[in-house]
PDB file of C-alpha atoms in Angstrom:
ATOM      1  CA  SER I   1       0.000   0.000   0.000  1.00  0.00           C
ATOM      2  CA  VAL I   2       1.046   3.612  -0.478  1.00  0.00           C
ATOM      3  CA  PRO I   3       0.985   4.427   3.293  1.00  0.00           C
ATOM      4  CA  GLY I   4       3.150   1.350   3.934  1.00  0.00           C
ATOM      5  CA  SER I   5       5.626   2.386   1.237  1.00  0.00           C
ATOM      6  CA  TRP I   6       5.706   5.914   2.659  1.00  0.00           C
ATOM      7  CA  ARG I   7       6.597   4.518   6.099  1.00  0.00           C
ATOM      8  CA  THR I   8       9.310   2.429   4.434  1.00  0.00           C
ATOM      9  CA  ARG I   9      10.841   5.604   2.988  1.00  0.00           C
ATOM     10  CA  LYS I  10      11.005   7.101   6.478  1.00  0.00           C
ATOM     11  CA  THR I  11      12.261   4.032   8.358  1.00  0.00           C
ATOM     12  CA  GLY I  12      14.315   2.414   5.617  1.00  0.00           C
ATOM     13  CA  VAL I  13      12.764  -0.968   6.433  1.00  0.00           C
ATOM     14  CA  LEU I  14      10.484  -2.753   3.947  1.00  0.00           C
ATOM     15  CA  ALA I  15       7.636  -4.141   6.064  1.00  0.00           C
ATOM     16  CA  GLN I  16       5.320  -5.496   3.351  1.00  0.00           C
ATOM     17  CA  ASP I  17       5.484  -7.944   0.476  1.00  0.00           C
ATOM     18  CA  PRO I  18       5.861  -5.862  -2.729  1.00  0.00           C
ATOM     19  CA  THR I  19       4.898  -8.690  -5.109  1.00  0.00           C
ATOM     20  CA  PRO I  20       1.169  -7.722  -5.294  1.00  0.00           C
ATOM     21  CA  SER I  21       2.137  -4.136  -6.169  1.00  0.00           C
ATOM     22  CA  VAL I  22       4.295  -5.256  -9.104  1.00  0.00           C
ATOM     23  CA  THR I  23       1.677  -7.635 -10.507  1.00  0.00           C
ATOM     24  CA  THR I  24      -1.054  -5.015 -10.039  1.00  0.00           C
ATOM     25  CA  LEU I  25       1.105  -2.486 -11.896  1.00  0.00           C
ATOM     26  CA  ILE I  26       1.310  -4.813 -14.911  1.00  0.00           C
ATOM     27  CA  ASN I  27      -2.439  -5.463 -14.717  1.00  0.00           C
ATOM     28  CA  THR I  28      -3.365  -1.767 -14.579  1.00  0.00           C
ATOM     29  CA  ILE I  29      -1.127  -0.966 -17.566  1.00  0.00           C
ATOM     30  CA  LEU I  30      -2.887  -3.740 -19.473  1.00  0.00           C
ATOM     31  CA  TRP I  31      -6.233  -2.130 -18.679  1.00  0.00           C
ATOM     32  CA  VAL I  32      -4.893   1.254 -19.819  1.00  0.00           C
ATOM     33  CA  ILE I  33      -4.109  -0.354 -23.179  1.00  0.00           C
ATOM     34  CA  TYR I  34      -7.625  -1.823 -23.251  1.00  0.00           C
ATOM     35  CA  ALA I  35      -9.060   1.644 -22.488  1.00  0.00           C
ATOM     36  CA  ALA I  36      -7.109   3.087 -25.421  1.00  0.00           C
ATOM     37  CA  MET I  37      -8.391   0.362 -27.752  1.00  0.00           C
ATOM     38  CA  THR I  38     -12.012   0.839 -26.668  1.00  0.00           C
ATOM     39  CA  ARG I  39     -11.708   4.626 -26.341  1.00  0.00           C
ATOM     40  CA  ASP I  40     -13.096   4.506 -22.785  1.00  0.00           C
ATOM     41  CA  PRO I  41     -11.814   7.456 -20.703  1.00  0.00           C
ATOM     42  CA  TRP I  42     -13.279   6.158 -17.400  1.00  0.00           C
ATOM     43  CA  VAL I  43     -11.414   2.863 -17.582  1.00  0.00           C
ATOM     44  CA  TYR I  44      -8.293   4.849 -18.438  1.00  0.00           C
ATOM     45  CA  VAL I  45      -8.605   7.281 -15.519  1.00  0.00           C
ATOM     46  CA  GLY I  46      -9.425   4.532 -12.993  1.00  0.00           C
ATOM     47  CA  ASN I  47      -6.445   2.410 -13.927  1.00  0.00           C
ATOM     48  CA  LEU I  48      -4.084   5.359 -14.354  1.00  0.00           C
ATOM     49  CA  PHE I  49      -4.485   5.983 -10.621  1.00  0.00           C
ATOM     50  CA  GLY I  50      -3.470   2.363 -10.035  1.00  0.00           C
ATOM     51  CA  VAL I  51      -0.432   2.777 -12.280  1.00  0.00           C
ATOM     52  CA  ILE I  52       0.752   5.780 -10.256  1.00  0.00           C
ATOM     53  CA  CYS I  53       0.269   4.131  -6.829  1.00  0.00           C
ATOM     54  CA  ASN I  54       1.801   0.791  -7.763  1.00  0.00           C
ATOM     55  CA  SER I  55       4.722   2.428  -9.584  1.00  0.00           C
ATOM     56  CA  PHE I  56       5.538   4.221  -6.337  1.00  0.00           C
ATOM     57  CA  ASN I  57       5.252   0.981  -4.318  1.00  0.00           C
ATOM     58  CA  THR I  58       7.482  -0.874  -6.789  1.00  0.00           C
ATOM     59  CA  ALA I  59      10.131   1.872  -6.791  1.00  0.00           C
ATOM     60  CA  VAL I  60      10.271   1.886  -2.990  1.00  0.00           C
ATOM     61  CA  ALA I  61      10.567  -1.913  -2.883  1.00  0.00           C
ATOM     62  CA  LEU I  62      13.443  -1.860  -5.401  1.00  0.00           C
ATOM     63  CA  ARG I  63      15.272   0.679  -3.269  1.00  0.00           C
ATOM     64  CA  TYR I  64      14.740  -0.684   0.242  1.00  0.00           C
ATOM     65  CA  GLY I  65      14.076  -4.392  -0.332  1.00  0.00           C
ATOM     66  CA  LYS I  66      16.570  -7.134   0.397  1.00  0.00           C
ATOM     67  CA  GLU I  67      18.495  -8.797  -2.399  1.00  0.00           C
ATOM     68  CA  GLU I  68      16.075 -11.724  -2.630  1.00  0.00           C
ATOM     69  CA  ILE I  69      13.067  -9.389  -2.856  1.00  0.00           C
ATOM     70  CA  ARG I  70      14.740  -7.154  -5.452  1.00  0.00           C
ATOM     71  CA  THR I  71      15.589 -10.178  -7.587  1.00  0.00           C
ATOM     72  CA  ARG I  72      11.966 -11.374  -7.528  1.00  0.00           C
ATOM     73  CA  ILE I  73      10.683  -7.907  -8.412  1.00  0.00           C
ATOM     74  CA  ASP I  74      13.185  -7.627 -11.268  1.00  0.00           C
ATOM     75  CA  LEU I  75      11.969 -10.897 -12.781  1.00  0.00           C
ATOM     76  CA  ILE I  76       8.258 -10.027 -12.465  1.00  0.00           C
ATOM     77  CA  PHE I  77       8.740  -6.456 -13.674  1.00  0.00           C
ATOM     78  CA  CYS I  78      10.937  -7.322 -16.672  1.00  0.00           C
ATOM     79  CA  GLY I  79       8.683 -10.230 -17.653  1.00  0.00           C
ATOM     80  CA  GLY I  80       5.590  -8.044 -17.305  1.00  0.00           C
ATOM     81  CA  LEU I  81       7.001  -5.222 -19.417  1.00  0.00           C
ATOM     82  CA  THR I  82       8.024  -7.718 -22.099  1.00  0.00           C
ATOM     83  CA  PHE I  83       4.509  -9.150 -22.104  1.00  0.00           C
ATOM     84  CA  LEU I  84       2.985  -5.657 -22.375  1.00  0.00           C
ATOM     85  CA  SER I  85       5.253  -4.724 -25.282  1.00  0.00           C
ATOM     86  CA  VAL I  86       4.069  -7.826 -27.167  1.00  0.00           C
ATOM     87  CA  VAL I  87       0.435  -6.954 -26.393  1.00  0.00           C
ATOM     88  CA  ILE I  88       0.869  -3.403 -27.701  1.00  0.00           C
ATOM     89  CA  MET I  89       2.520  -4.561 -30.899  1.00  0.00           C
ATOM     90  CA  VAL I  90       0.223  -7.513 -31.660  1.00  0.00           C
ATOM     91  CA  LEU I  91      -3.157  -6.317 -30.345  1.00  0.00           C
ATOM     92  CA  ALA I  92      -3.060  -2.531 -30.167  1.00  0.00           C
ATOM     93  CA  SER I  93      -1.891  -2.127 -33.761  1.00  0.00           C
ATOM     94  CA  PRO I  94      -2.877  -3.816 -37.048  1.00  0.00           C
ATOM     95  CA  THR I  95       0.708  -4.844 -37.754  1.00  0.00           C
ATOM     96  CA  PHE I  96       0.071  -8.574 -37.246  1.00  0.00           C
ATOM     97  CA  ILE I  97      -3.737  -8.775 -36.943  1.00  0.00           C
ATOM     98  CA  GLU I  98      -5.748  -6.454 -39.164  1.00  0.00           C
ATOM     99  CA  ASP I  99      -9.187  -7.427 -37.880  1.00  0.00           C
ATOM    100  CA  GLU I 100      -9.944  -4.906 -35.150  1.00  0.00           C
ATOM    101  CA  ASP I 101     -12.785  -6.939 -33.637  1.00  0.00           C
ATOM    102  CA  LEU I 102     -10.525 -10.000 -33.348  1.00  0.00           C
ATOM    103  CA  ARG I 103      -7.795  -7.965 -31.693  1.00  0.00           C
ATOM    104  CA  LEU I 104     -10.287  -6.520 -29.245  1.00  0.00           C
ATOM    105  CA  SER I 105     -11.682  -9.971 -28.449  1.00  0.00           C
ATOM    106  CA  ILE I 106      -8.200 -11.321 -27.698  1.00  0.00           C
ATOM    107  CA  MET I 107      -7.438  -8.286 -25.562  1.00  0.00           C
ATOM    108  CA  SER I 108     -10.692  -8.756 -23.667  1.00  0.00           C
ATOM    109  CA  GLY I 109      -9.832 -12.365 -22.946  1.00  0.00           C
ATOM    110  CA  LEU I 110      -6.399 -11.374 -21.601  1.00  0.00           C
ATOM    111  CA  CYS I 111      -7.859  -8.683 -19.375  1.00  0.00           C
ATOM    112  CA  ILE I 112     -10.543 -11.009 -18.021  1.00  0.00           C
ATOM    113  CA  GLY I 113      -8.135 -13.897 -17.375  1.00  0.00           C
ATOM    114  CA  ILE I 114      -5.393 -11.889 -15.653  1.00  0.00           C
ATOM    115  CA  CYS I 115      -7.869  -9.846 -13.627  1.00  0.00           C
ATOM    116  CA  MET I 116      -9.702 -12.949 -12.379  1.00  0.00           C
ATOM    117  CA  ILE I 117      -6.411 -14.558 -11.347  1.00  0.00           C
ATOM    118  CA  MET I 118      -5.502 -11.441  -9.369  1.00  0.00           C
ATOM    119  CA  PHE I 119      -8.899 -11.239  -7.709  1.00  0.00           C
ATOM    120  CA  ALA I 120      -8.792 -14.950  -6.855  1.00  0.00           C
ATOM    121  CA  SER I 121      -5.352 -14.791  -5.213  1.00  0.00           C
ATOM    122  CA  PRO I 122      -6.661 -13.321  -1.885  1.00  0.00           C
ATOM    123  CA  LEU I 123      -8.943 -16.362  -1.628  1.00  0.00           C
ATOM    124  CA  PHE I 124      -5.844 -18.383  -0.719  1.00  0.00           C
ATOM    125  CA  GLN I 125      -5.701 -16.264   2.451  1.00  0.00           C
ATOM    126  CA  GLY I 126      -9.203 -17.441   3.251  1.00  0.00           C
ATOM    127  CA  LEU I 127      -8.257 -21.090   2.703  1.00  0.00           C
ATOM    128  CA  GLU I 128      -5.207 -20.694   4.951  1.00  0.00           C
ATOM    129  CA  ALA I 129      -7.375 -19.018   7.585  1.00  0.00           C
ATOM    130  CA  LEU I 130      -9.737 -22.007   7.534  1.00  0.00           C
ATOM    131  CA  ARG I 131      -6.834 -24.441   7.649  1.00  0.00           C
ATOM    132  CA  TYR I 132      -5.181 -22.813  10.676  1.00  0.00           C
ATOM    133  CA  ASN I 133      -8.406 -21.465  12.216  1.00  0.00           C
ATOM    134  CA  ASP I 134      -6.852 -17.983  12.214  1.00  0.00           C
ATOM    135  CA  SER I 135      -9.023 -15.059  11.087  1.00  0.00           C
ATOM    136  CA  SER I 136      -6.052 -12.655  11.181  1.00  0.00           C
ATOM    137  CA  ARG I 137      -4.765 -14.181   7.936  1.00  0.00           C
ATOM    138  CA  ILE I 138      -7.610 -12.422   6.068  1.00  0.00           C
ATOM    139  CA  ASN I 139      -7.229  -8.712   5.427  1.00  0.00           C
ATOM    140  CA  PHE I 140     -10.723  -7.392   6.144  1.00  0.00           C
ATOM    141  CA  ALA I 141     -10.102  -3.915   4.700  1.00  0.00           C
ATOM    142  CA  LEU I 142      -8.623  -5.336   1.481  1.00  0.00           C
ATOM    143  CA  SER I 143     -11.535  -7.731   0.982  1.00  0.00           C
ATOM    144  CA  LEU I 144     -14.052  -4.967   1.634  1.00  0.00           C
ATOM    145  CA  ALA I 145     -12.262  -2.645  -0.804  1.00  0.00           C
ATOM    146  CA  GLN I 146     -12.133  -5.402  -3.422  1.00  0.00           C
ATOM    147  CA  MET I 147     -15.872  -5.971  -3.075  1.00  0.00           C
ATOM    148  CA  GLY I 148     -16.632  -2.249  -3.365  1.00  0.00           C
ATOM    149  CA  ASN I 149     -14.338  -1.861  -6.366  1.00  0.00           C
ATOM    150  CA  GLY I 150     -15.902  -4.887  -8.064  1.00  0.00           C
ATOM    151  CA  PHE I 151     -19.409  -3.588  -7.424  1.00  0.00           C
ATOM    152  CA  MET I 152     -18.694  -0.190  -8.971  1.00  0.00           C
ATOM    153  CA  TRP I 153     -16.947  -1.541 -12.073  1.00  0.00           C
ATOM    154  CA  THR I 154     -19.601  -4.222 -12.549  1.00  0.00           C
ATOM    155  CA  SER I 155     -22.277  -1.532 -12.437  1.00  0.00           C
ATOM    156  CA  TYR I 156     -20.366   0.495 -15.007  1.00  0.00           C
ATOM    157  CA  GLY I 157     -19.902  -2.568 -17.211  1.00  0.00           C
ATOM    158  CA  LEU I 158     -23.629  -3.333 -17.050  1.00  0.00           C
ATOM    159  CA  SER I 159     -24.478   0.225 -18.053  1.00  0.00           C
ATOM    160  CA  LYS I 160     -22.241  -0.137 -21.115  1.00  0.00           C
ATOM    161  CA  GLY I 161     -22.956  -3.790 -21.823  1.00  0.00           C
ATOM    162  CA  ASP I 162     -19.218  -4.536 -21.669  1.00  0.00           C
ATOM    163  CA  VAL I 163     -18.634  -8.203 -20.770  1.00  0.00           C
ATOM    164  CA  THR I 164     -14.911  -7.539 -20.282  1.00  0.00           C
ATOM    165  CA  LEU I 165     -15.756  -5.339 -17.306  1.00  0.00           C
ATOM    166  CA  ILE I 166     -18.649  -7.415 -15.985  1.00  0.00           C
ATOM    167  CA  LEU I 167     -17.017 -10.869 -15.738  1.00  0.00           C
ATOM    168  CA  PRO I 168     -13.834 -10.138 -13.738  1.00  0.00           C
ATOM    169  CA  ASN I 169     -15.392  -7.533 -11.482  1.00  0.00           C
ATOM    170  CA  GLY I 170     -18.491  -9.641 -10.870  1.00  0.00           C
ATOM    171  CA  SER I 171     -16.159 -12.475  -9.865  1.00  0.00           C
ATOM    172  CA  ALA I 172     -14.347 -10.048  -7.564  1.00  0.00           C
ATOM    173  CA  ILE I 173     -17.590  -9.415  -5.668  1.00  0.00           C
ATOM    174  CA  VAL I 174     -18.158 -13.150  -5.151  1.00  0.00           C
ATOM    175  CA  LEU I 175     -14.545 -13.941  -4.166  1.00  0.00           C
ATOM    176  CA  ALA I 176     -14.243 -10.979  -1.788  1.00  0.00           C
ATOM    177  CA  GLY I 177     -17.614 -11.904  -0.291  1.00  0.00           C
ATOM    178  CA  LEU I 178     -16.352 -15.430   0.407  1.00  0.00           C
ATOM    179  CA  ASN I 179     -13.310 -14.036   2.193  1.00  0.00           C
ATOM    180  CA  LEU I 180     -15.470 -11.726   4.295  1.00  0.00           C
ATOM    181  CA  LEU I 181     -17.813 -14.607   5.150  1.00  0.00           C
ATOM    182  CA  ILE I 182     -14.886 -16.788   6.239  1.00  0.00           C
ATOM    183  CA  LYS I 183     -13.522 -13.912   8.340  1.00  0.00           C
ATOM    184  CA  ILE I 184     -16.859 -13.350  10.098  1.00  0.00           C
ATOM    185  CA  LEU I 185     -17.442 -17.066  10.762  1.00  0.00           C
ATOM    186  CA  LEU I 186     -13.966 -17.515  12.248  1.00  0.00           C
ATOM    187  CA  VAL I 187     -14.371 -14.466  14.485  1.00  0.00           C
ATOM    188  CA  LEU I 188     -17.759 -15.721  15.718  1.00  0.00           C
ATOM    189  CA  ARG I 189     -16.321 -19.192  16.351  1.00  0.00           C
ATOM    190  CA  HIS I 190     -13.419 -17.713  18.290  1.00  0.00           C
ATOM    191  CA  ASN I 191     -15.740 -15.552  20.414  1.00  0.00           C
ATOM    192  CA  LYS I 192     -17.959 -18.567  21.143  1.00  0.00           C
ATOM    193  CA  LYS I 193     -14.947 -20.598  22.278  1.00  0.00           C
ATOM    194  CA  SER I 194     -13.756 -17.711  24.457  1.00  0.00           C
ATOM    195  CA  ILE I 195     -17.153 -17.457  26.173  1.00  0.00           C
ATOM    196  CA  HIS I 196     -17.262 -21.245  26.689  1.00  0.00           C
ATOM    197  CA  SER I 197     -13.723 -21.236  28.105  1.00  0.00           C
ATOM    198  CA  THR I 198     -14.542 -18.361  30.461  1.00  0.00           C
ATOM    199  CA  THR I 199     -17.676 -20.159  31.682  1.00  0.00           C
ATOM    200  CA  LYS I 200     -15.726 -23.367  32.330  1.00  0.00           C
ATOM    201  CA  HIS I 201     -13.047 -21.422  34.204  1.00  0.00           C
ATOM    202  CA  ALA I 202     -15.651 -19.684  36.365  1.00  0.00           C
ATOM    203  CA  ALA I 203     -17.346 -23.018  37.097  1.00  0.00           C
ATOM    204  CA  ALA I 204     -14.012 -24.560  38.074  1.00  0.00           C
ATOM    205  CA  GLU I 205     -13.260 -21.657  40.419  1.00  0.00           C
ATOM    206  CA  ALA I 206     -16.709 -21.966  41.998  1.00  0.00           C
ATOM    207  CA  ALA I 207     -16.218 -25.700  42.505  1.00  0.00           C
ATOM    208  CA  SER I 208     -12.790 -25.054  44.015  1.00  0.00           C
ATOM    209  CA  TRP I 209     -14.215 -22.452  46.385  1.00  0.00           C
ATOM    210  CA  ALA I 210     -17.008 -24.833  47.447  1.00  0.00           C
ATOM    211  CA  SER I 211     -14.464 -27.585  48.036  1.00  0.00           C
ATOM    212  CA  LYS I 212     -12.324 -25.294  50.168  1.00  0.00           C
ATOM    213  CA  SER I 213     -15.396 -24.162  52.124  1.00  0.00           C
ATOM    214  CA  SER I 214     -16.331 -27.802  52.816  1.00  0.00           C
ATOM    215  CA  LEU I 215     -12.770 -28.514  53.911  1.00  0.00           C
ATOM    216  CA  SER I 216     -12.830 -25.528  56.276  1.00  0.00           C
ATOM    217  CA  HIS I 217     -16.072 -26.813  57.782  1.00  0.00           C
ATOM    218  CA  VAL I 218     -14.558 -30.266  58.345  1.00  0.00           C
ATOM    219  CA  LEU I 219     -11.447 -28.764  59.970  1.00  0.00           C
ATOM    220  CA  LEU I 220     -13.587 -26.575  62.253  1.00  0.00           C
ATOM    221  CA  VAL I 221     -15.661 -29.565  63.379  1.00  0.00           C
ATOM    222  CA  ASP I 222     -12.438 -31.487  64.043  1.00  0.00           C
ATOM    223  CA  ALA I 223     -11.059 -28.538  66.048  1.00  0.00           C
ATOM    224  CA  ILE I 224     -14.226 -28.459  68.174  1.00  0.00           C
ATOM    225  CA  ALA I 225     -13.903 -32.179  68.865  1.00  0.00           C
ATOM    226  CA  ASN I 226     -10.227 -31.985  69.851  1.00  0.00           C
ATOM    227  CA  GLY I 227     -10.134 -28.563  71.554  1.00  0.00           C
ATOM    228  CA  THR I 228      -7.503 -27.333  69.098  1.00  0.00           C
ATOM    229  CA  PRO I 229      -6.691 -23.579  68.970  1.00  0.00           C
ATOM    230  CA  VAL I 230      -7.839 -22.034  65.701  1.00  0.00           C
ATOM    231  CA  HIS I 231      -6.413 -18.909  64.047  1.00  0.00           C
ATOM    232  CA  LEU I 232      -9.328 -16.724  62.957  1.00  0.00           C
ATOM    233  CA  ARG I 233      -8.734 -13.971  60.411  1.00  0.00           C
ATOM    234  CA  SER I 234     -11.380 -11.621  59.058  1.00  0.00           C
ATOM    235  CA  LEU I 235     -11.818  -7.985  58.118  1.00  0.00           C
ATOM    236  CA  TRP I 236     -12.521  -7.095  61.769  1.00  0.00           C
ATOM    237  CA  PHE I 237     -10.466  -9.585  63.750  1.00  0.00           C
ATOM    238  CA  ASN I 238      -7.120 -11.370  63.628  1.00  0.00           C
ATOM    239  CA  GLY I 239      -6.429 -13.615  66.625  1.00  0.00           C
ATOM    240  CA  MET I 240      -6.597 -17.099  68.172  1.00  0.00           C
ATOM    241  CA  LEU I 241      -9.770 -18.960  69.081  1.00  0.00           C
ATOM    242  CA  HIS I 242      -9.649 -21.734  71.633  1.00  0.00           C
ATOM    243  CA  VAL I 243     -12.437 -24.197  70.850  1.00  0.00           C
ATOM    244  CA  GLU I 244     -13.684 -26.603  73.532  1.00  0.00           C
ATOM    245  CA  GLN I 245     -16.509 -29.162  73.460  1.00  0.00           C
ATOM    246  CA  LYS I 246     -18.005 -29.458  76.979  1.00  0.00           C
ATOM    247  CA  ASP I 247     -20.926 -31.775  76.558  1.00  0.00           C
ATOM    248  CA  ASP I 248     -23.200 -33.159  73.848  1.00  0.00           C
ATOM    249  CA  SER I 249     -26.197 -31.526  75.483  1.00  0.00           C
ATOM    250  CA  GLN I 250     -24.528 -28.109  75.813  1.00  0.00           C
ATOM    251  CA  THR I 251     -23.510 -25.545  73.343  1.00  0.00           C
ATOM    252  CA  SER I 252     -19.785 -25.414  72.516  1.00  0.00           C
ATOM    253  CA  ASP I 253     -17.775 -22.755  74.385  1.00  0.00           C
ATOM    254  CA  ILE I 254     -15.501 -20.440  72.349  1.00  0.00           C
ATOM    255  CA  ASP I 255     -13.032 -18.437  74.439  1.00  0.00           C
ATOM    256  CA  LEU I 256     -11.130 -15.688  72.724  1.00  0.00           C
ATOM    257  CA  GLU I 257      -7.464 -15.488  73.579  1.00  0.00           C
ATOM    258  CA  GLU I 258      -6.349 -11.882  73.493  1.00  0.00           C
ATOM    259  CA  GLN I 259      -3.688 -12.369  70.845  1.00  0.00           C
ATOM    260  CA  GLN I 260      -4.937  -9.885  68.250  1.00  0.00           C
ATOM    261  CA  GLN I 261      -2.302  -8.942  65.714  1.00  0.00           C
ATOM    262  CA  GLN I 262      -4.193  -6.083  64.091  1.00  0.00           C
ATOM    263  CA  GLN I 263      -6.385  -3.332  65.413  1.00  0.00           C
ATOM    264  CA  GLN I 264     -10.091  -3.313  64.586  1.00  0.00           C
ATOM    265  CA  GLN I 265     -10.841  -0.918  61.734  1.00  0.00           C
TER     266      GLN I 265
END
């Protein structure tokens, strides 16, 4: 993202994977070529913004990335530019294919295929989240943005009757929706487990307290039977109790020994 790349410029540390930015840059340039072939200014303007943002992200990654990252970016970027140069020469001009409708059909197929692959790639995050039961593997903001972007471009494609816009962006809505659904289900499952765990913990503490209370009762009865001194501690008293059992028919005598360790509050 642009904010992430801007932070990288300030810190000098690349904290995000730049691969999506490079592939998106190639994809947006492809759509700019499609916009030129169809003479559609809105497709051009929308993807030009993507070209600017992803060019910035790619430049930052090439400057601050490690050697392994820079090598991967070099391969993707050089391969993508080579692919785009072939597309421009073969499809955007009548040099090899004179039929304009055929060239446009081939270009549409390329745009649809590459765009659907890009939109489907975040779904792997959803599958990993299901596998590891970890909702944090799904970027909620990215999925929501992908769904909104797909909805707007699908609406525009429907208004123009352009299948090239409708198919990939309609698929984006479905794929992003699946990711959001997986995210929500995992969060709900996690919250349910947390509540269940808290309830079990509270029940265990209550059982432990009851057990200790029963044990205290048994010890007190034993102290009464044996006349054993008992140390009594409460909010108002801290001292020794001498417990004696006089007779079965009489009430037990409890004599306080004046050994208080704290003053009454």
